[in-house]
Amino acid sequence: MILKLGKSKCKTLLSNNYIGHLAYIYKNRPFVIPITYYYDDSTNALLGYSGNGHKIDALRLNNGVSVEVAEIDSVNTWKSLVVQGTFREFEGCSAKINLHKFSEGVKEIIKKKEGKSLKYLSEFSSKIFKEGPPIVFKIDIEELTGRERK
């Protein structure tokens, strides 16, 4: 049976994961890519970072996004949610603070889920920034809907 997830269960699903699929529009074409995120319950936003490129160019032009997160055990046992939100970049000290919050949050989730104690961002992210500092961003959550099958 497929059931609707309430807001509390949706937030739990977001909090217990760190990989999602970001959907955005660029030049009238849809794109979906995997991202690493951290759900910041205190601001009801997803935190992330990236280098300059296609995704950031697109999000600067059209900041409306969706993020899908799923836990799939089998064809008959799964949970999935969709975030509708708005992309916003951090600058200066805010970028540093939120990159740290992102890094610490993801490391804590990995420790809980996978039993791995990581010390550095580079241990779970392969991004290398040759051309300037990373772009730290948040996705303000405007709508959150989910389903589960059990």
Short mmCIF file of N, CA and C in Angstrom, two decimals, residues 21-136:
data_model
loop_
_atom_site.label_atom_id
_atom_site.label_comp_id
_atom_site.label_asym_id
_atom_site.label_seq_id
_atom_site.Cartn_x
_atom_site.Cartn_y
_atom_site.Cartn_z
N HIS A 21 18.68 14.07 -5.56
CA HIS A 21 18.76 14.40 -6.98
C HIS A 21 18.15 15.78 -7.18
N LEU A 22 18.98 16.70 -7.66
CA LEU A 22 18.58 18.08 -7.89
C LEU A 22 18.04 18.22 -9.31
N ALA A 23 16.84 18.79 -9.42
CA ALA A 23 16.24 19.04 -10.73
C ALA A 23 16.16 20.55 -10.94
N TYR A 24 16.56 20.98 -12.14
CA TYR A 24 16.53 22.40 -12.48
C TYR A 24 16.34 22.55 -13.98
N ILE A 25 16.05 23.77 -14.41
CA ILE A 25 15.84 24.07 -15.83
C ILE A 25 16.96 24.97 -16.32
N TYR A 26 17.50 24.63 -17.48
CA TYR A 26 18.51 25.47 -18.12
C TYR A 26 18.24 25.50 -19.62
N LYS A 27 18.07 26.70 -20.14
CA LYS A 27 17.76 26.91 -21.56
C LYS A 27 16.57 26.05 -21.99
N ASN A 28 15.54 26.11 -21.18
CA ASN A 28 14.26 25.41 -21.43
C ASN A 28 14.39 23.89 -21.48
N ARG A 29 15.42 23.35 -20.86
CA ARG A 29 15.59 21.89 -20.80
C ARG A 29 15.73 21.47 -19.35
N PRO A 30 15.11 20.35 -18.98
CA PRO A 30 15.25 19.87 -17.60
C PRO A 30 16.54 19.08 -17.42
N PHE A 31 17.12 19.22 -16.23
CA PHE A 31 18.31 18.47 -15.84
C PHE A 31 18.09 17.89 -14.46
N VAL A 32 18.61 16.71 -14.21
CA VAL A 32 18.57 16.07 -12.89
C VAL A 32 19.95 15.51 -12.62
N ILE A 33 20.53 15.90 -11.47
CA ILE A 33 21.87 15.45 -11.12
C ILE A 33 21.92 15.06 -9.64
N PRO A 34 22.79 14.12 -9.30
CA PRO A 34 22.94 13.79 -7.87
C PRO A 34 23.72 14.89 -7.15
N ILE A 35 23.32 15.16 -5.91
CA ILE A 35 24.05 16.12 -5.08
C ILE A 35 24.20 15.56 -3.67
N THR A 36 25.20 16.05 -2.99
CA THR A 36 25.35 15.81 -1.56
C THR A 36 24.77 17.02 -0.87
N TYR A 37 23.93 16.79 0.13
CA TYR A 37 23.28 17.89 0.84
C TYR A 37 23.30 17.61 2.34
N TYR A 38 23.01 18.64 3.11
CA TYR A 38 22.76 18.51 4.54
C TYR A 38 21.48 19.26 4.85
N TYR A 39 20.56 18.60 5.53
CA TYR A 39 19.31 19.25 5.92
C TYR A 39 19.52 20.01 7.23
N ASP A 40 19.38 21.32 7.18
CA ASP A 40 19.50 22.19 8.35
C ASP A 40 18.10 22.46 8.87
N ASP A 41 17.72 21.71 9.89
CA ASP A 41 16.38 21.83 10.46
C ASP A 41 16.12 23.23 11.02
N SER A 42 17.16 23.88 11.55
CA SER A 42 16.97 25.20 12.18
C SER A 42 16.54 26.27 11.18
N THR A 43 16.89 26.09 9.91
CA THR A 43 16.49 27.06 8.88
C THR A 43 15.53 26.46 7.85
N ASN A 44 15.21 25.17 8.01
CA ASN A 44 14.38 24.45 7.05
C ASN A 44 14.91 24.61 5.62
N ALA A 45 16.21 24.31 5.48
CA ALA A 45 16.87 24.45 4.18
C ALA A 45 17.86 23.32 3.98
N LEU A 46 18.17 23.03 2.73
CA LEU A 46 19.23 22.11 2.37
C LEU A 46 20.48 22.92 2.10
N LEU A 47 21.61 22.47 2.62
CA LEU A 47 22.89 23.14 2.37
C LEU A 47 23.71 22.29 1.42
N GLY A 48 24.49 22.95 0.58
CA GLY A 48 25.37 22.24 -0.35
C GLY A 48 26.46 23.17 -0.85
N TYR A 49 27.33 22.62 -1.69
CA TYR A 49 28.36 23.44 -2.28
C TYR A 49 28.74 22.87 -3.64
N SER A 50 29.38 23.71 -4.45
CA SER A 50 29.72 23.31 -5.81
C SER A 50 30.82 24.22 -6.33
N GLY A 51 31.41 23.82 -7.43
CA GLY A 51 32.30 24.70 -8.17
C GLY A 51 31.49 25.43 -9.23
N ASN A 52 32.11 26.40 -9.88
CA ASN A 52 31.45 27.07 -10.99
C ASN A 52 31.23 26.07 -12.11
N GLY A 53 30.14 26.23 -12.83
CA GLY A 53 29.87 25.35 -13.96
C GLY A 53 28.42 25.45 -14.38
N HIS A 54 28.01 24.46 -15.14
CA HIS A 54 26.68 24.42 -15.73
C HIS A 54 25.57 24.58 -14.69
N LYS A 55 25.64 23.80 -13.63
CA LYS A 55 24.59 23.82 -12.61
C LYS A 55 24.45 25.21 -11.98
N ILE A 56 25.57 25.79 -11.57
CA ILE A 56 25.53 27.11 -10.93
C ILE A 56 25.07 28.18 -11.91
N ASP A 57 25.54 28.11 -13.16
CA ASP A 57 25.06 29.06 -14.18
C ASP A 57 23.55 28.98 -14.31
N ALA A 58 23.02 27.76 -14.36
CA ALA A 58 21.58 27.56 -14.52
C ALA A 58 20.82 28.08 -13.30
N LEU A 59 21.31 27.78 -12.10
CA LEU A 59 20.61 28.18 -10.88
C LEU A 59 20.64 29.68 -10.65
N ARG A 60 21.65 30.33 -11.16
CA ARG A 60 21.70 31.80 -11.06
C ARG A 60 20.67 32.45 -11.98
N LEU A 61 20.34 31.78 -13.07
CA LEU A 61 19.33 32.31 -14.00
C LEU A 61 17.91 31.99 -13.57
N ASN A 62 17.72 30.78 -13.03
CA ASN A 62 16.40 30.34 -12.60
C ASN A 62 16.59 29.58 -11.29
N ASN A 63 16.25 30.22 -10.18
CA ASN A 63 16.57 29.64 -8.87
C ASN A 63 15.49 28.71 -8.31
N GLY A 64 14.47 28.41 -9.09
CA GLY A 64 13.46 27.44 -8.66
C GLY A 64 13.96 26.02 -8.91
N VAL A 65 13.94 25.17 -7.86
CA VAL A 65 14.49 23.82 -7.98
C VAL A 65 13.60 22.80 -7.28
N SER A 66 13.88 21.54 -7.57
CA SER A 66 13.31 20.41 -6.84
C SER A 66 14.46 19.51 -6.45
N VAL A 67 14.30 18.83 -5.31
CA VAL A 67 15.26 17.83 -4.88
C VAL A 67 14.47 16.60 -4.48
N GLU A 68 14.88 15.44 -5.00
CA GLU A 68 14.25 14.16 -4.65
C GLU A 68 15.21 13.38 -3.78
N VAL A 69 14.69 12.79 -2.70
CA VAL A 69 15.46 11.94 -1.81
C VAL A 69 14.68 10.65 -1.62
N ALA A 70 15.36 9.51 -1.66
CA ALA A 70 14.68 8.22 -1.53
C ALA A 70 15.49 7.25 -0.71
N GLU A 71 14.78 6.38 0.00
CA GLU A 71 15.35 5.19 0.64
C GLU A 71 14.59 4.01 0.05
N ILE A 72 15.28 3.17 -0.70
CA ILE A 72 14.63 2.07 -1.40
C ILE A 72 15.22 0.75 -0.89
N ASP A 73 14.41 -0.01 -0.19
CA ASP A 73 14.84 -1.33 0.27
C ASP A 73 14.50 -2.41 -0.75
N SER A 74 13.33 -2.28 -1.37
CA SER A 74 12.89 -3.23 -2.40
C SER A 74 11.78 -2.57 -3.20
N VAL A 75 11.28 -3.29 -4.19
CA VAL A 75 10.20 -2.76 -5.02
C VAL A 75 8.93 -2.48 -4.20
N ASN A 76 8.79 -3.18 -3.08
CA ASN A 76 7.61 -3.02 -2.24
C ASN A 76 7.85 -2.29 -0.94
N THR A 77 9.08 -1.86 -0.69
CA THR A 77 9.41 -1.16 0.55
C THR A 77 10.32 0.01 0.23
N TRP A 78 9.75 1.21 0.25
CA TRP A 78 10.52 2.40 -0.06
C TRP A 78 9.86 3.65 0.53
N LYS A 79 10.66 4.70 0.62
CA LYS A 79 10.19 6.04 1.00
C LYS A 79 10.82 7.02 0.02
N SER A 80 10.08 8.04 -0.33
CA SER A 80 10.57 9.02 -1.28
C SER A 80 9.93 10.37 -0.97
N LEU A 81 10.68 11.43 -1.20
CA LEU A 81 10.11 12.77 -1.01
C LEU A 81 10.63 13.70 -2.08
N VAL A 82 9.89 14.80 -2.25
CA VAL A 82 10.28 15.85 -3.18
C VAL A 82 10.22 17.18 -2.43
N VAL A 83 11.32 17.92 -2.53
CA VAL A 83 11.41 19.28 -2.01
C VAL A 83 11.21 20.23 -3.18
N GLN A 84 10.35 21.20 -3.02
CA GLN A 84 10.26 22.32 -3.96
C GLN A 84 10.87 23.51 -3.23
N GLY A 85 11.80 24.21 -3.87
CA GLY A 85 12.44 25.30 -3.16
C GLY A 85 13.14 26.30 -4.03
N THR A 86 13.89 27.17 -3.36
CA THR A 86 14.58 28.26 -4.01
C THR A 86 16.07 28.23 -3.66
N PHE A 87 16.91 28.26 -4.69
CA PHE A 87 18.36 28.28 -4.56
C PHE A 87 18.83 29.68 -4.18
N ARG A 88 19.73 29.75 -3.18
CA ARG A 88 20.34 31.01 -2.76
C ARG A 88 21.82 30.76 -2.45
N GLU A 89 22.69 31.65 -2.90
CA GLU A 89 24.13 31.54 -2.62
C GLU A 89 24.49 32.27 -1.33
N PHE A 90 25.47 31.74 -0.62
CA PHE A 90 26.05 32.43 0.52
C PHE A 90 27.31 33.15 0.05
N GLU A 91 27.67 34.21 0.75
CA GLU A 91 28.89 34.94 0.43
C GLU A 91 29.69 35.20 1.70
N GLY A 92 31.00 35.39 1.55
CA GLY A 92 31.86 35.78 2.65
C GLY A 92 31.82 34.83 3.83
N CYS A 93 31.71 35.41 5.02
CA CYS A 93 31.71 34.62 6.26
C CYS A 93 30.56 33.64 6.32
N SER A 94 29.41 34.03 5.78
CA SER A 94 28.25 33.12 5.77
C SER A 94 28.55 31.86 4.97
N ALA A 95 29.30 32.01 3.89
CA ALA A 95 29.67 30.85 3.07
C ALA A 95 30.56 29.91 3.88
N LYS A 96 31.54 30.44 4.59
CA LYS A 96 32.44 29.62 5.39
C LYS A 96 31.69 28.91 6.51
N ILE A 97 30.84 29.64 7.20
CA ILE A 97 30.07 29.06 8.31
C ILE A 97 29.18 27.93 7.81
N ASN A 98 28.50 28.15 6.70
CA ASN A 98 27.58 27.14 6.18
C ASN A 98 28.28 25.97 5.52
N LEU A 99 29.47 26.18 4.96
CA LEU A 99 30.25 25.06 4.44
C LEU A 99 30.69 24.17 5.60
N HIS A 100 31.06 24.78 6.70
CA HIS A 100 31.43 24.02 7.90
C HIS A 100 30.23 23.25 8.44
N LYS A 101 29.08 23.89 8.52
CA LYS A 101 27.85 23.23 8.99
C LYS A 101 27.50 22.05 8.09
N PHE A 102 27.60 22.24 6.77
CA PHE A 102 27.37 21.19 5.79
C PHE A 102 28.31 20.01 6.03
N SER A 103 29.60 20.31 6.12
CA SER A 103 30.61 19.27 6.27
C SER A 103 30.41 18.47 7.56
N GLU A 104 30.23 19.16 8.67
CA GLU A 104 30.02 18.48 9.95
C GLU A 104 28.74 17.66 9.95
N GLY A 105 27.69 18.20 9.35
CA GLY A 105 26.41 17.49 9.29
C GLY A 105 26.49 16.22 8.47
N VAL A 106 27.11 16.29 7.31
CA VAL A 106 27.23 15.10 6.45
C VAL A 106 28.11 14.05 7.12
N LYS A 107 29.20 14.49 7.73
CA LYS A 107 30.08 13.54 8.43
C LYS A 107 29.32 12.82 9.54
N GLU A 108 28.45 13.52 10.26
CA GLU A 108 27.67 12.90 11.33
C GLU A 108 26.68 11.87 10.78
N ILE A 109 26.04 12.17 9.68
CA ILE A 109 25.10 11.22 9.06
C ILE A 109 25.84 9.98 8.58
N ILE A 110 27.00 10.16 7.96
CA ILE A 110 27.80 9.03 7.50
C ILE A 110 28.22 8.17 8.69
N LYS A 111 28.58 8.81 9.78
CA LYS A 111 28.97 8.06 10.98
C LYS A 111 27.80 7.21 11.48
N LYS A 112 26.59 7.79 11.54
CA LYS A 112 25.40 7.05 12.01
C LYS A 112 25.01 5.93 11.05
N LYS A 113 24.99 6.23 9.76
CA LYS A 113 24.50 5.26 8.77
C LYS A 113 25.52 4.19 8.39
N GLU A 114 26.79 4.60 8.29
CA GLU A 114 27.80 3.71 7.74
C GLU A 114 28.88 3.33 8.74
N GLY A 115 28.85 3.94 9.94
CA GLY A 115 29.84 3.63 10.95
C GLY A 115 31.24 4.13 10.64
N LYS A 116 31.36 5.08 9.72
CA LYS A 116 32.67 5.64 9.34
C LYS A 116 32.86 6.99 10.01
N SER A 117 34.00 7.17 10.65
CA SER A 117 34.35 8.47 11.24
C SER A 117 35.27 9.20 10.27
N LEU A 118 34.75 10.24 9.66
CA LEU A 118 35.51 11.02 8.69
C LEU A 118 35.98 12.32 9.32
N LYS A 119 37.14 12.79 8.88
CA LYS A 119 37.67 14.04 9.43
C LYS A 119 37.58 15.19 8.45
N TYR A 120 37.66 14.89 7.14
CA TYR A 120 37.77 15.95 6.16
C TYR A 120 36.70 15.85 5.09
N LEU A 121 36.32 17.01 4.57
CA LEU A 121 35.36 17.09 3.48
C LEU A 121 35.81 16.26 2.29
N SER A 122 37.10 16.23 2.02
CA SER A 122 37.63 15.50 0.87
C SER A 122 37.41 13.99 0.97
N GLU A 123 37.06 13.49 2.17
CA GLU A 123 36.83 12.07 2.34
C GLU A 123 35.48 11.62 1.79
N PHE A 124 34.56 12.56 1.57
CA PHE A 124 33.28 12.18 0.97
C PHE A 124 32.91 13.05 -0.23
N SER A 125 33.80 13.94 -0.62
CA SER A 125 33.56 14.79 -1.78
C SER A 125 34.83 14.89 -2.60
N SER A 126 34.71 14.68 -3.89
CA SER A 126 35.89 14.71 -4.77
C SER A 126 36.06 16.06 -5.47
N LYS A 127 35.25 17.05 -5.08
CA LYS A 127 35.36 18.35 -5.74
C LYS A 127 36.71 18.99 -5.43
N ILE A 128 37.37 19.46 -6.47
CA ILE A 128 38.64 20.18 -6.33
C ILE A 128 38.43 21.55 -6.98
N PHE A 129 38.79 22.60 -6.26
CA PHE A 129 38.51 23.95 -6.72
C PHE A 129 39.79 24.64 -7.16
N LYS A 130 40.06 24.53 -8.47
CA LYS A 130 41.26 25.15 -9.03
C LYS A 130 41.01 26.62 -9.34
N GLU A 131 39.74 26.95 -9.57
CA GLU A 131 39.40 28.32 -9.98
C GLU A 131 38.55 28.99 -8.91
N GLY A 132 39.16 29.31 -7.79
CA GLY A 132 38.47 30.04 -6.75
C GLY A 132 37.80 29.16 -5.72
N PRO A 133 37.23 29.80 -4.73
CA PRO A 133 36.61 29.06 -3.63
C PRO A 133 35.30 28.40 -4.07
N PRO A 134 34.83 27.42 -3.28
CA PRO A 134 33.57 26.77 -3.61
C PRO A 134 32.39 27.73 -3.48
N ILE A 135 31.35 27.43 -4.20
CA ILE A 135 30.10 28.18 -4.09
C ILE A 135 29.23 27.42 -3.09
N VAL A 136 28.97 28.04 -1.97
CA VAL A 136 28.16 27.44 -0.91
C VAL A 136 26.75 27.98 -1.07
#
